[in-house]
Every structure is written in C-alpha cells, then in structure tokens.
XYZ file of C-alpha atoms in Angstrom:
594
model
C 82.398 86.423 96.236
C 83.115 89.679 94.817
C 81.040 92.402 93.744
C 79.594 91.132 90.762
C 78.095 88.177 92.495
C 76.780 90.469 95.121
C 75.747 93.234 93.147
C 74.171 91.529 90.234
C 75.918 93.730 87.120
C 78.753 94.981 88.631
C 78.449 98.535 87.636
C 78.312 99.660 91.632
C 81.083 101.698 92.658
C 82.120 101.061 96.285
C 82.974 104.181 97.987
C 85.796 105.711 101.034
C 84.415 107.995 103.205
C 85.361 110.702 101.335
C 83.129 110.567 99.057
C 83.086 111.242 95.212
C 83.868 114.143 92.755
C 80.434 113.756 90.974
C 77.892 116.256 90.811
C 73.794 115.129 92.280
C 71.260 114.895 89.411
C 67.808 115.575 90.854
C 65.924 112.387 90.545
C 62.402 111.449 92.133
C 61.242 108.117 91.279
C 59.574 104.960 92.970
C 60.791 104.456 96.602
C 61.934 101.830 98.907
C 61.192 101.081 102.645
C 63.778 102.792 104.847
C 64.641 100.149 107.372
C 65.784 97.968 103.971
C 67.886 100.908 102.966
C 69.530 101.571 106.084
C 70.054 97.707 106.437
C 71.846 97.411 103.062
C 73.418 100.712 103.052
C 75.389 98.479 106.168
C 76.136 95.770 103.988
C 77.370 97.305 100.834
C 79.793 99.465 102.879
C 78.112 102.739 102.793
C 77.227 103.354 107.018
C 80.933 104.653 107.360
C 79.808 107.614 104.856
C 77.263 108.732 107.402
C 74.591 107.991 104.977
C 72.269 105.708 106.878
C 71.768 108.756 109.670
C 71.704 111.521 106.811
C 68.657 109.800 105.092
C 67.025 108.595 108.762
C 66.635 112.777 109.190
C 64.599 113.268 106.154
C 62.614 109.599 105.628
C 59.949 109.237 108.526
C 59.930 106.020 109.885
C 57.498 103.491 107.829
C 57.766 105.777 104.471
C 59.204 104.746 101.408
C 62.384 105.884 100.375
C 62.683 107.748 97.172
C 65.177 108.967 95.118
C 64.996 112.562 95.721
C 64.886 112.038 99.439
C 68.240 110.046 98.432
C 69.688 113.129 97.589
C 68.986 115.246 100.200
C 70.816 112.333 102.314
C 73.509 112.703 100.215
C 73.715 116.698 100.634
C 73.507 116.053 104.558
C 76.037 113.413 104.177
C 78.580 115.343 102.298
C 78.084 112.933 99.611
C 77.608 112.816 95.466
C 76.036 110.259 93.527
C 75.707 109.692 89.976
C 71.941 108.726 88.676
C 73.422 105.621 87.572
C 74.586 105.027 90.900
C 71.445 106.010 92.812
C 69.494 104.169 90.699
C 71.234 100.912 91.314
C 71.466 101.192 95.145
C 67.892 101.008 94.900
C 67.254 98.485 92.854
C 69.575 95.990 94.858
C 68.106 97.116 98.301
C 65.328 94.223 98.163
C 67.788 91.937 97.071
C 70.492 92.717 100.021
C 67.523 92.618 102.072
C 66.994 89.198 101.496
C 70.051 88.113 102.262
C 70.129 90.037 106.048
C 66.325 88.517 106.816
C 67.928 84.788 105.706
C 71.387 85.160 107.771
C 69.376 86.143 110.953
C 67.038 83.379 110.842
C 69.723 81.310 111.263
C 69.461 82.050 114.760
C 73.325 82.149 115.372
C 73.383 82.175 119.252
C 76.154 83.130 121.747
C 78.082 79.828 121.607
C 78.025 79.525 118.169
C 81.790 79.429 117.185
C 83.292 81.909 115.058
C 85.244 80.132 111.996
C 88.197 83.151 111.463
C 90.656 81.879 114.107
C 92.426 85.019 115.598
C 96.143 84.205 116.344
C 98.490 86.441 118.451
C 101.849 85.310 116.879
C 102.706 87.889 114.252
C 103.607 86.589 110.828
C 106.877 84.267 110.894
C 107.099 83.659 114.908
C 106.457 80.591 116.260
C 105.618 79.614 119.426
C 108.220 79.641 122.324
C 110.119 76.560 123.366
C 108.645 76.034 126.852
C 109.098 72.455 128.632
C 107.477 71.517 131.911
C 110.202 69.914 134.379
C 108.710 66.992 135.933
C 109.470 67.822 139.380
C 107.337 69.674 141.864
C 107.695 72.900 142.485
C 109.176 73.925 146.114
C 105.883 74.237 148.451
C 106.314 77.421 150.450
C 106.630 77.895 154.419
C 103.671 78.003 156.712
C 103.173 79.143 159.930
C 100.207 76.365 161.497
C 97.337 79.059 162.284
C 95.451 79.267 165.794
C 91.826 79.131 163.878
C 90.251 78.603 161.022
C 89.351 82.148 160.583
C 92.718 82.816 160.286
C 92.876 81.689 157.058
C 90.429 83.445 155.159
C 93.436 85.680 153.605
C 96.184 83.232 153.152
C 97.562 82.925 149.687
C 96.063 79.601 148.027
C 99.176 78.008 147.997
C 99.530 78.010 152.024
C 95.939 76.978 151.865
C 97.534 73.995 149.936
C 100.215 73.238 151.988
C 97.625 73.568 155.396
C 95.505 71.430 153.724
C 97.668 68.814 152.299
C 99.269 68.312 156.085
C 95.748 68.090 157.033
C 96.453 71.005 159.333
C 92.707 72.286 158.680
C 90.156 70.117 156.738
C 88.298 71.381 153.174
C 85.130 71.062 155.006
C 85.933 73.710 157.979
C 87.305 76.061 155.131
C 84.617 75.987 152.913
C 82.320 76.559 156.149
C 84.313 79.466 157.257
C 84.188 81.042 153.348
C 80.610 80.337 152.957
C 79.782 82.327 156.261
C 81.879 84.821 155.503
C 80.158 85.238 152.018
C 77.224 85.565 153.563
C 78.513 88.084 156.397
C 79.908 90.518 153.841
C 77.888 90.120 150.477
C 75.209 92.662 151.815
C 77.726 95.187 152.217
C 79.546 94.311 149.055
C 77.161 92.746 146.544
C 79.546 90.349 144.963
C 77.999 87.301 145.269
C 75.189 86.220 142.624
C 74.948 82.536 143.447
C 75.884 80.505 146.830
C 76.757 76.978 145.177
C 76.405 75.553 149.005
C 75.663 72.506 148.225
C 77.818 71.802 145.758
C 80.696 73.290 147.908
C 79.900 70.583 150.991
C 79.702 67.755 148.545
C 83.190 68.529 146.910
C 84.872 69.740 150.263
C 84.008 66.162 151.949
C 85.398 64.644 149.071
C 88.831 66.278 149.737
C 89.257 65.615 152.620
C 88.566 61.909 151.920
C 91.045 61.644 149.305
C 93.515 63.501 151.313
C 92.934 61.471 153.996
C 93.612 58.742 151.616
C 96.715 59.964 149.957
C 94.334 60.845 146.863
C 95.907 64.250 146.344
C 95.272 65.650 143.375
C 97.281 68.626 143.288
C 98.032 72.075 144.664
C 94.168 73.227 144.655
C 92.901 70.201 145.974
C 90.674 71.526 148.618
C 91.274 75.311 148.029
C 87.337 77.062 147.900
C 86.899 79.325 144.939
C 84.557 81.472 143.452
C 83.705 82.358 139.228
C 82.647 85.403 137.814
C 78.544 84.384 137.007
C 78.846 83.992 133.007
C 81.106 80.348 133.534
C 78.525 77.573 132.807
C 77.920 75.640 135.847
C 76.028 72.680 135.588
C 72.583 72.729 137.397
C 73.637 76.373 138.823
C 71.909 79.496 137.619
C 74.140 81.205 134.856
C 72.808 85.162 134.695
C 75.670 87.108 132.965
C 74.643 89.889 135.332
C 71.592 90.186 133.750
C 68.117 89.922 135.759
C 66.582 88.572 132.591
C 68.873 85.242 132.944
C 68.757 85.114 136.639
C 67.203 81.935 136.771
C 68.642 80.513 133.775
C 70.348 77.069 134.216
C 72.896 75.926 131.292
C 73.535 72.136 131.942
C 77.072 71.439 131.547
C 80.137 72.777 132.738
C 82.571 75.529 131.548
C 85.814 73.996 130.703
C 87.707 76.445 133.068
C 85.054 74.844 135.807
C 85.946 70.850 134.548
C 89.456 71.671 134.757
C 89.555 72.973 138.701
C 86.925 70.525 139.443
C 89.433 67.981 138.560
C 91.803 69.686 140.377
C 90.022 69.000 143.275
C 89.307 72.885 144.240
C 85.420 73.630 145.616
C 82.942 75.934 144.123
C 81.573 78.030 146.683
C 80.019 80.853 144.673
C 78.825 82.373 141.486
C 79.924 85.925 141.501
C 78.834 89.257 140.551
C 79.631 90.640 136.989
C 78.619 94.016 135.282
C 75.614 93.562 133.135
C 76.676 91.619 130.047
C 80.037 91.711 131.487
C 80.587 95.569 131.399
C 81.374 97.519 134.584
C 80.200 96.748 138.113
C 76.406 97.418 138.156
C 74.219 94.239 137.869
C 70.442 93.336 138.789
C 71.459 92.604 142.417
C 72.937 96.561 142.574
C 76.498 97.540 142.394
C 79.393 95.253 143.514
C 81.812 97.407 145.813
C 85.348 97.901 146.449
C 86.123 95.854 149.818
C 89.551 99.031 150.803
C 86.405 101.901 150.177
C 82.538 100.415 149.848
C 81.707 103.671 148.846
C 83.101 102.872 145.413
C 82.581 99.984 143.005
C 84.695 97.477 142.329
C 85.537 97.919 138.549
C 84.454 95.451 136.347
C 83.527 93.500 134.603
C 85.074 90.752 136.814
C 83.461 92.600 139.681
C 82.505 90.146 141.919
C 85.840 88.254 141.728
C 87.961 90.935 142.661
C 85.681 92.485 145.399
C 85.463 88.687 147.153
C 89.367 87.729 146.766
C 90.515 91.477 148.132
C 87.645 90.958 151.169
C 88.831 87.056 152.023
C 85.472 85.380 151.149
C 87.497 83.118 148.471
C 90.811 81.630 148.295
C 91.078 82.778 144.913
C 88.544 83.081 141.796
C 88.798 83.312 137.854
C 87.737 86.162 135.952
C 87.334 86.879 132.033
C 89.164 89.989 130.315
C 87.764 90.962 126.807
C 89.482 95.098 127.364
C 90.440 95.523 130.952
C 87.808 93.753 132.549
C 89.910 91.446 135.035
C 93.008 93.911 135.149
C 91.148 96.672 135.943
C 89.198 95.394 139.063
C 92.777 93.639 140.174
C 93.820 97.042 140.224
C 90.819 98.435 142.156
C 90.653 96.040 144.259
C 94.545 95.301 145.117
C 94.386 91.605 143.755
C 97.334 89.908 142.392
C 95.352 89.064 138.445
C 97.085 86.961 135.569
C 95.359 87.895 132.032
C 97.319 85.245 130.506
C 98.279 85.246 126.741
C 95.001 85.123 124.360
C 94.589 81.207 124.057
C 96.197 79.530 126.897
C 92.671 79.061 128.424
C 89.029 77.325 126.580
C 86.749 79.580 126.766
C 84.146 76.789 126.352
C 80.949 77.317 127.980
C 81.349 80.744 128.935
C 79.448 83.617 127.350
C 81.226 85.393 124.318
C 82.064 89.227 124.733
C 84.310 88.859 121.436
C 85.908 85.959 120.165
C 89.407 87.648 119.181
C 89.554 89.153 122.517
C 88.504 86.799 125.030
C 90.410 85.598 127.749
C 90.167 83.811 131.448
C 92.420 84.494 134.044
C 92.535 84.168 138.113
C 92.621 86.799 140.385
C 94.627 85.670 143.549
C 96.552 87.090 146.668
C 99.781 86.339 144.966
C 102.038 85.754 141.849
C 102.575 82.139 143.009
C 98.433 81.338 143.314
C 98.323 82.875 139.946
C 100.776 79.946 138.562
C 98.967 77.280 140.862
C 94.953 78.228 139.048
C 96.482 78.617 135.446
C 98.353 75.762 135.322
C 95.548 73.924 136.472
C 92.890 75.625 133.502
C 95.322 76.410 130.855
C 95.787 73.612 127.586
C 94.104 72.957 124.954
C 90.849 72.396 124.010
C 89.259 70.557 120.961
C 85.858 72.902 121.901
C 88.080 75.889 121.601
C 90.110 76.031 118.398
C 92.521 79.083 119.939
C 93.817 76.514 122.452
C 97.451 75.881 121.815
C 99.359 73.238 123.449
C 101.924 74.531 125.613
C 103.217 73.443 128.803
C 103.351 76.717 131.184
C 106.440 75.873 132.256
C 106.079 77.541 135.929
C 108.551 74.856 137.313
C 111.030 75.667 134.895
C 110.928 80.218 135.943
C 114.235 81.916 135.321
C 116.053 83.704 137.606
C 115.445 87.076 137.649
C 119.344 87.782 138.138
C 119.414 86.209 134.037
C 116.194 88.664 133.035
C 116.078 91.329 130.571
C 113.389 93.970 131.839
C 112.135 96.791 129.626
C 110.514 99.986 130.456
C 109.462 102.760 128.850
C 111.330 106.004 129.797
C 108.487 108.252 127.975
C 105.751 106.924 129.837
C 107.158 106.703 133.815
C 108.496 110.476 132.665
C 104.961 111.469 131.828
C 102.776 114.303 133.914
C 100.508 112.602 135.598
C 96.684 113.798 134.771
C 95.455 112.822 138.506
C 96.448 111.995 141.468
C 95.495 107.820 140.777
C 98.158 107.992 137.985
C 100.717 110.266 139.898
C 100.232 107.292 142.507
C 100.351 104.455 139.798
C 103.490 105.754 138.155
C 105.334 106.734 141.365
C 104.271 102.374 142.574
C 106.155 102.023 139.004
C 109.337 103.430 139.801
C 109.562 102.194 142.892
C 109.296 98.656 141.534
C 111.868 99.336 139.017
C 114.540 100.444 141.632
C 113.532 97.345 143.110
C 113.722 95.619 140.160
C 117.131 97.064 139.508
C 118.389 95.770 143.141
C 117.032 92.335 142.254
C 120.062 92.233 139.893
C 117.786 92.165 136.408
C 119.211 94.329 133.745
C 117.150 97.434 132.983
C 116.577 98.477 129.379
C 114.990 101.246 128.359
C 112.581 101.233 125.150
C 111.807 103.841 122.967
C 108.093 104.686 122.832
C 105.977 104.709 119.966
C 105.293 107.212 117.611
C 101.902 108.328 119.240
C 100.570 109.071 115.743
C 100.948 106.094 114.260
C 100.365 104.314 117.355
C 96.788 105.582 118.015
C 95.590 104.981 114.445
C 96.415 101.814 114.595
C 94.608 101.025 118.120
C 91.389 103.175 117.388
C 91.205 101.921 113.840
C 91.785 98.110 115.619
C 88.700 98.526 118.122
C 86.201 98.301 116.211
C 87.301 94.688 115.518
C 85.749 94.509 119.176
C 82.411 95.927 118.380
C 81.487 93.941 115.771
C 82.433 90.846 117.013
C 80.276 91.638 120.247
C 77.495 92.540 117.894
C 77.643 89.651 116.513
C 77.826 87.257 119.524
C 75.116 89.263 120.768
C 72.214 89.394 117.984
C 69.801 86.792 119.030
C 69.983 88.392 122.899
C 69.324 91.621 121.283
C 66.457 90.301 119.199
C 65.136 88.114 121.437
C 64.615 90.211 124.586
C 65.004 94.079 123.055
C 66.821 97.231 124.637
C 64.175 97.418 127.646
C 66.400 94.141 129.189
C 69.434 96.100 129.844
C 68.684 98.734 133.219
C 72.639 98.844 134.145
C 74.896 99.569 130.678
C 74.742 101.135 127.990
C 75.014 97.685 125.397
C 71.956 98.221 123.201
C 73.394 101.914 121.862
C 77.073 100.562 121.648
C 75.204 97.117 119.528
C 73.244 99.156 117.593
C 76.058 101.473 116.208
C 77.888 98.501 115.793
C 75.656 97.025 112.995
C 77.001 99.713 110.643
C 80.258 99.020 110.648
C 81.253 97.967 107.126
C 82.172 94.162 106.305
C 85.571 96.000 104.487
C 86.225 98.781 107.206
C 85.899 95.364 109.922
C 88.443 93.599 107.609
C 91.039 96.490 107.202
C 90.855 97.188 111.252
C 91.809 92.992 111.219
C 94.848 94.259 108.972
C 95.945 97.253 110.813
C 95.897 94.816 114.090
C 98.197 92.710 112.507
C 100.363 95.927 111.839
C 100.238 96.767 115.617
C 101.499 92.885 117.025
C 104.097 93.406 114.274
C 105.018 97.037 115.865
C 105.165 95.433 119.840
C 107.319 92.088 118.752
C 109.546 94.436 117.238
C 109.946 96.458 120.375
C 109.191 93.960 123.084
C 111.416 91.214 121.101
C 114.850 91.743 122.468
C 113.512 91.766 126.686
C 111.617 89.201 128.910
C 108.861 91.230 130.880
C 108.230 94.813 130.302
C 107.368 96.616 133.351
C 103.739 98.453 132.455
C 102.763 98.986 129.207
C 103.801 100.001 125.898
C 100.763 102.865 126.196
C 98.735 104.206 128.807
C 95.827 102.060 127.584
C 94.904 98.862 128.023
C 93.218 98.224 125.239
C 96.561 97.910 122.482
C 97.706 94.454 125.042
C 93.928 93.204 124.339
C 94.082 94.018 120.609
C 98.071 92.458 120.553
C 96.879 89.251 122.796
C 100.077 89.437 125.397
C 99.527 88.389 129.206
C 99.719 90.966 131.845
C 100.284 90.320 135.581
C 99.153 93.244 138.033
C 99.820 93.286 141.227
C 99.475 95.978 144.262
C 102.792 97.712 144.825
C 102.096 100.264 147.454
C 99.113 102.474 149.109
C 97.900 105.927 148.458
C 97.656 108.212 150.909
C 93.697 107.071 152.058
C 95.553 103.005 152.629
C 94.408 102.054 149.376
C 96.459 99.943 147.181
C 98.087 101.253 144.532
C 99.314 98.583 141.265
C 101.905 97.939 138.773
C 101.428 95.991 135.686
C 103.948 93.481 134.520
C 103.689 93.082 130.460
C 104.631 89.394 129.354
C 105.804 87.883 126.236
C 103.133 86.046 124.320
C 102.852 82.667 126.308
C 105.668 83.448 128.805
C 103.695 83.995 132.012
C 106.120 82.062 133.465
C 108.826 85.087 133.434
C 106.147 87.414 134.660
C 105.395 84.447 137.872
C 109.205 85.169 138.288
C 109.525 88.561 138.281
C 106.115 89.175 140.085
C 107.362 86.369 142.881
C 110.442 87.775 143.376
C 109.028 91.639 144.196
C 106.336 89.823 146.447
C 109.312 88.334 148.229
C 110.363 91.252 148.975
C 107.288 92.857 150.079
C 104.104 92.683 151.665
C 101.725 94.944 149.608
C 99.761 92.025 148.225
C 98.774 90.148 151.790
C 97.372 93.660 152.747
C 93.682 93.419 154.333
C 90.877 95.634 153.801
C 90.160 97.246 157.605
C 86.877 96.748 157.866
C 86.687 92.817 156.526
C 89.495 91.071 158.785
C-alpha cells in the first residue's frame, strides 16, 4: 500500500533525517494524546528524526498534544514543518492509532512465524553441490578406559565407539554425568533442569537396542545437555527467565526429535542468559569451568560451562550474534555455528528470525560433524530449512584446500592482552596450516568505511525483529520481569525504528553478503574473520567453527575461528580435524573439575 492508502490524501511528505528547508509557522490549535503521537510518529517514519523524544520533553505524560508544543519538538529536534504538514500529522494520528491498537490485539506470540524468508545466498548463487557418500565414516581409535569416570571428557565420538563395543553401558554413563552435574552445578550454575528421569528411561533403551544390534547411529547412547529455551516435552522450558521457570511447553523442539531419534539421552536443561543474552539468569550467574571467578559468556552459557567441565558429552546451543561462539571461546569448546538454515529452529524461542541459528558445542571438530549431521535438514515447520546433505563423509583433503586470511587483521595492534593472545593462537595455526600442505592466500581487507556502514546500518535488522518476537512477553509481564539484562530498554528503543529505515538496513545486508562472496569466493575456509566482529558473519549467515588453539599465560585456553563457506561445514570439519590431529589443545581439562 503506498502512501495514499495510508495517509488518506496523500499530501504527507515523508522525511530523511535531515530534515527540511522550510521555515516553522507558529500554530496552536486542538491537541492530541501524546502516547498516540509518539506511536504514529513510529509508524509514519518520523522516530529516526528524533522527534518522538523532542516532543516527550515538552508534553507531560497524559496531556494533549498541541500544535504549538509540535513546534517546540521540532526546534529541539532540529526539525521544520510546514502548517500544512503539521496539520496533517495530526489529523492522521487517531487514524494510525487504530491501526497499532488492531495489529497488537492480534496477539502475535513468540512462535508465530515470520512470512519474509531471509536467505543467505546472495543474488545469482545457488546452493553448493554437496552429496553424502553412502559409506560410514572411519570410527576413530580408543584406548578401553579403567572406569567409568574416565570418560566424562572423551570426545563423543569415542563415547560412540565405547559404547557401540559395549565397552561401558548408556546407563553407567548417564549415571556418572548426572552425578557429576550435580557435584559441580553449585559451583558453576549451569544447569537449569535435571531431565533424570527422562535420561534413565532413554539410557536403558540403548543399551537394549545395542545389545540387540538396534544401533541407531554415532550418538546412540551419548548423554547430552540443551541450552533451556529448546522445547522439551513435559520439561520446564524458562528461557532463563524466573518468570517461565515452571513453564512446561508440550512438544518437542525439532533439534530435540532429531537426537532423540538418534538415540542420544537428555540429561539436562541448561543455563542461558536471561532471554538468551549473556550469562546471568534467575538461578545466578553460570561460570567459566578454567576460572569460576568469571562467567561463562553467553548466551549459550550453560552449554559451554557443562561441555568444558565434563558434565555432558556434548550439548547444542543457539547463536543469534555471538551467543554460542563466544562462550566456545570462553570456555575452550570446540562450537559449530553452522550456516543460517541447516538446522529447524522449531520449538525453540525466537531471538530474531533472520539471525537464528543452532549449533553444538563439543570437545572436537569430529563431535561437531557427528550432532549436526544428526539435527541438520529440512523442516516443513521451518521454511529456512534447505535440503542439503552435509556431506561430512565426503571432507576434502586439506593438502587440495584453498585457505584465506586476512593479512590486515593478524597484522593488527592488539587492544589487550585477550586479543594479543587470540591473534598470536591465529598465527600459530596458520604456520600450521601452512605445514599441513594447504595453500595460503592472502585477502585484502575491506574498506573499513564502507564496511562499518554497512554492518551498523544492517543491525538494526536485529532489533526489530527481536522486538517483534518479543511484544506479547513485553506486554504481558512488563519491564519489572527482567532482573538480569538490559531487554526492556534495548525493546523499547526498538519500537521506533522506521518500517523504511528496517527495509533499507534489509538492502544494505544484501550489499554486505554480496561484498564477502566476492572476497571469500575464490578460497574454501578463511581462517578468522573478515572483521574483528562477529556480528557481519551473523548478518552474512556463514558457519564458523572455533576451536581452542593454545593457553594464555594463567592455563586458559585461547581460540581460533575457522570462517566457512555458506553450507560447507564440511571443509571447516576438515580443516578443524586435521589441526586437532595435530594437537591436543581441545582435550584440555579444567584443573579443578577432573
């Protein structure tokens, strides 16, 4: 509909934020309620003008709104209108306003889908010819372990080899995770839910069908936990908020139908950041397992801290803007944030649909390969599903690879000590990547001008689609709900981000996936980023693998980042498996936890 239909006549000008080159005309006439204005002033594009706070410092709360208070907004605004113009605006405010009450008594909740499918391919790329090979792939060496304790930090996919032999049973496992759980959660607050019941039921199961030849696969039998806003049937569902905490959704995620199928058991529902920001939730702060006097990072919080501390053989976490990487990093996990759409988000609480992903968060690059195959596909619940094989059987050698880096950014001053460490475990891996026998090419950075307009403009894609997704929570149970973030300030600037300002950041995304295929294009993995931030691989949709590559000088482990084509996280399982080959930085155990 365009402005006519919206408007009424059609004589409104919309306006940039500069402004216009007309001169005020003192009016006072009659006056409108100033929630109504500030509402529409959203809607017809007029909050980026700073309009909406000009006129909230000179209307009192409850008062009408009148013309001449109008123009003293506009003054403090750095505005001009014309009378014409100030005289429409408030004849169409009652008329917008209907239109806001009628949309939110629609009651749009979280789950509600959002019909403007985002897609990472950039205009005129397809996706990637990927076949699965139908044979297994090559189960890995295991030393038989003296008790069961000794497995509590052994990769998943030695668990599945142990397991499959019928070395140790799924039962004694899940016992020795579920006491360890409850040993260590007290010190590191990670755990939200004990699904103990659950976990007996479906480790007895296992070891049936093992027994039985049943085998279902490389998880069968493997314990797991899942960051607390997956949908668990019949299992409180919180979303790190103490509000929910006794919430029960009846059904399963699709992430949770797909390992249960698998044959892998649920021991626990773990700690997330309040609304899935940061590491502080109702229970207190989820801590770093290598330092408890430090939090975990979040918003997978809980995941990370129990994977790093041995409580779970491996867990799935959810990355809107560096919420799994950044724990994996924290907390020296081995994370996949696969390509945007290679996992349903079905039944698990929406941060923002454009940006949502699931990933695991393992001990290795090979577990990563075992959990995603197992969750990725599509999804007729989840139109951003694709139908891909993952093709992990099928990894190239790394002998064939093309790996990029960028010179710029390994060459950079570090601002701390953490990045002196992270880009000194950076250039280690590349001489390491170099001896591997991959061919090195260096990329030229972006220009940093062009590059952060593009990715600050792009964000606020981001906050309005978690505005959105959030409405009825914010209506329904009001600011006072949230004790540990700061989610009712960042929702309530969000409302006045213009409908047009929200569709031109949409464009200048699409400018930005354009700007990485173009440099990305001609190499297979790119070893850490294009930019310092992670937030231009969340806007662009391209998988990341991180992985610790090395200790600081307090025994702390320090990452690298692998950087993925879109939907080749089979090169990155490559790459990543051959440097773990080669090393033991990611079997590394936190000192006070073994």
């Amino acid at each position: 509909m365009g402005a006519k239909g919206v408007i009424g006549k059609g004589k409104f000008s919309f306006f940039s934020s500069r402004g216009l080159a007309m001169k005020p005309d003192n009016v006072a006439s009659k006056g409108v309620n100033r929630r109504c204005f500030l509402a529409v002033c959203s809607g017809l594009g007029l909050a980026s003008t700073g309009l909406p706070a000009a006129l909230a410092a000179v209307a009192p709360d409850g008062e009408a709104v009148t013309l001449s208070m109008m123009e003293q907004a506009e003054a403090l605004a750095g505005l001009s209108f014309t009378v014409e113009e100030r005289r429409e605006i408030v004849e169409r405010l009652s008329y917008q306003r209907k239109i806001f009450k009628a949309l939110r008594e629609l009651r749009l909740g979280n789950q509600t889908p959002y019909s403007l499918q985002f897609n990472p391919l950039p205009i005129g790329q397809g996706l990637p010819n990927i076949k699965e090979d139908a044979s297994p792939a090559s189960a890995p060496r295991v030393t038989d372990i003296k008790s069961i304790e000794d497995a509590a930090f052994l990769p998943a996919s030695e668990l599945s080899v142990l397991l499959a032999k019928q070395k140790i049973s799924s039962l004694d496992l899940t016992r020795m995770y579920l006491a360890r759980l409850k040993k260590h959660d007290p010190t590191l607050k990670c755990v939200v839910t004990l699904t103990e019941d659950l976990a007996m039921e479906q480790a007895k199961r296992a070891d049936g069908e093992i027994a039985a030849g049943k085998h279902r696969g490389p998880l069968h039998g493997v314990p797991w936990g899942v960051k607390d806003l997956f949908a668990t049937k019949g299992i409180p569902t919180s979303w790190g908020m103490e509000a929910f905490k006794d919430r029960i959704i009846h059904e399963n995620a699709a992430a949770v139908e797909r390992l249960e199928k698998a044959g892998a058991v649920l021991v626990a529902k773990l700690s997330l950041g309040e609304l899935a920001t940061g590491d502080r939730w109702f229970g207190g702060r989820t801590r770093n397992p290598w330092n408890p006097k430090t939090g975990s990072g979040g918003s997978s919080a809980g995941s990370a801290s129990a994977v790093a501390a041995g409580l779970v053989g491996f867990a799935l976490g959810t990355e809107t803007n560096n919420s799994l990487v950044g724990p994996a990093m924290v907390c020296g996990n081995t994370g996949l944030r696969p390509t945007f759409g290679r996992v349903s988000r079905y039944g698990v609480m929406t941060v923002a649909w454009s940006f949502d992903k699931i990933g695991p968060l393992c001990r290795s690059a090979e577990d990563c390969a075992l959990v995603l195959n197992a969750i990725a596909g599509p999804d007729d619940r989840d139109h951003s599903t694709v139908d891909l094989p993952c093709g992990f059987d099928r990894c190239p050698d790394v002998k064939n690879m093309k790996v990029g880096y960028v010179r710029e950014l390994l060459s950079m001053p570090p601002q701390n000590q953490y990045m002196a460490d992270i880009l000194e475990a950076h250039k280690t891996a590349l001489n390491a990547i170099g001896d591997l026998g991959a061919q090195l090419v260096p990329l030229p950075a972006f220009d940093p001008g062009r590059l952060d307009k593009l990715v600050y403009s792009a964000s606020i894609c981001m906050a309005a689609e978690a505005a959105a997704a959030h409405e009825d929570l914010m209506q329904d149970l009001g600011p006072e709900a949230f004790q540990h973030s700061n989610w009712p300030e960042r929702l309530r600037a969000a409302r006045f981000i213009p409908a047009v300002e929200y569709v031109q950041a949409s464009r200048a995304r699409s400018v930005l996936m354009q700007m990485v295929e173009d440099k990305m294009g001609g190499v297979d993995v790119l070893l850490g980023r294009m930019t310092v931030s992670s937030l231009q691989g969340n806007l662009t949709g391209h998988p990341e693998l991180v992985m610790p590559y090395g200790q600081n000088a307090q025994g702390i482990p320090v990452s690298i980042i692998l950087t993925g084509n879109l939907y080749e996280e089979s090169k990155l399982i490559a790459l990543g498996r051959a440097l773990q080959n080669n090393t033991r930085h990611h079997l590394g155990r936190p000192r006070d936890f073994t």
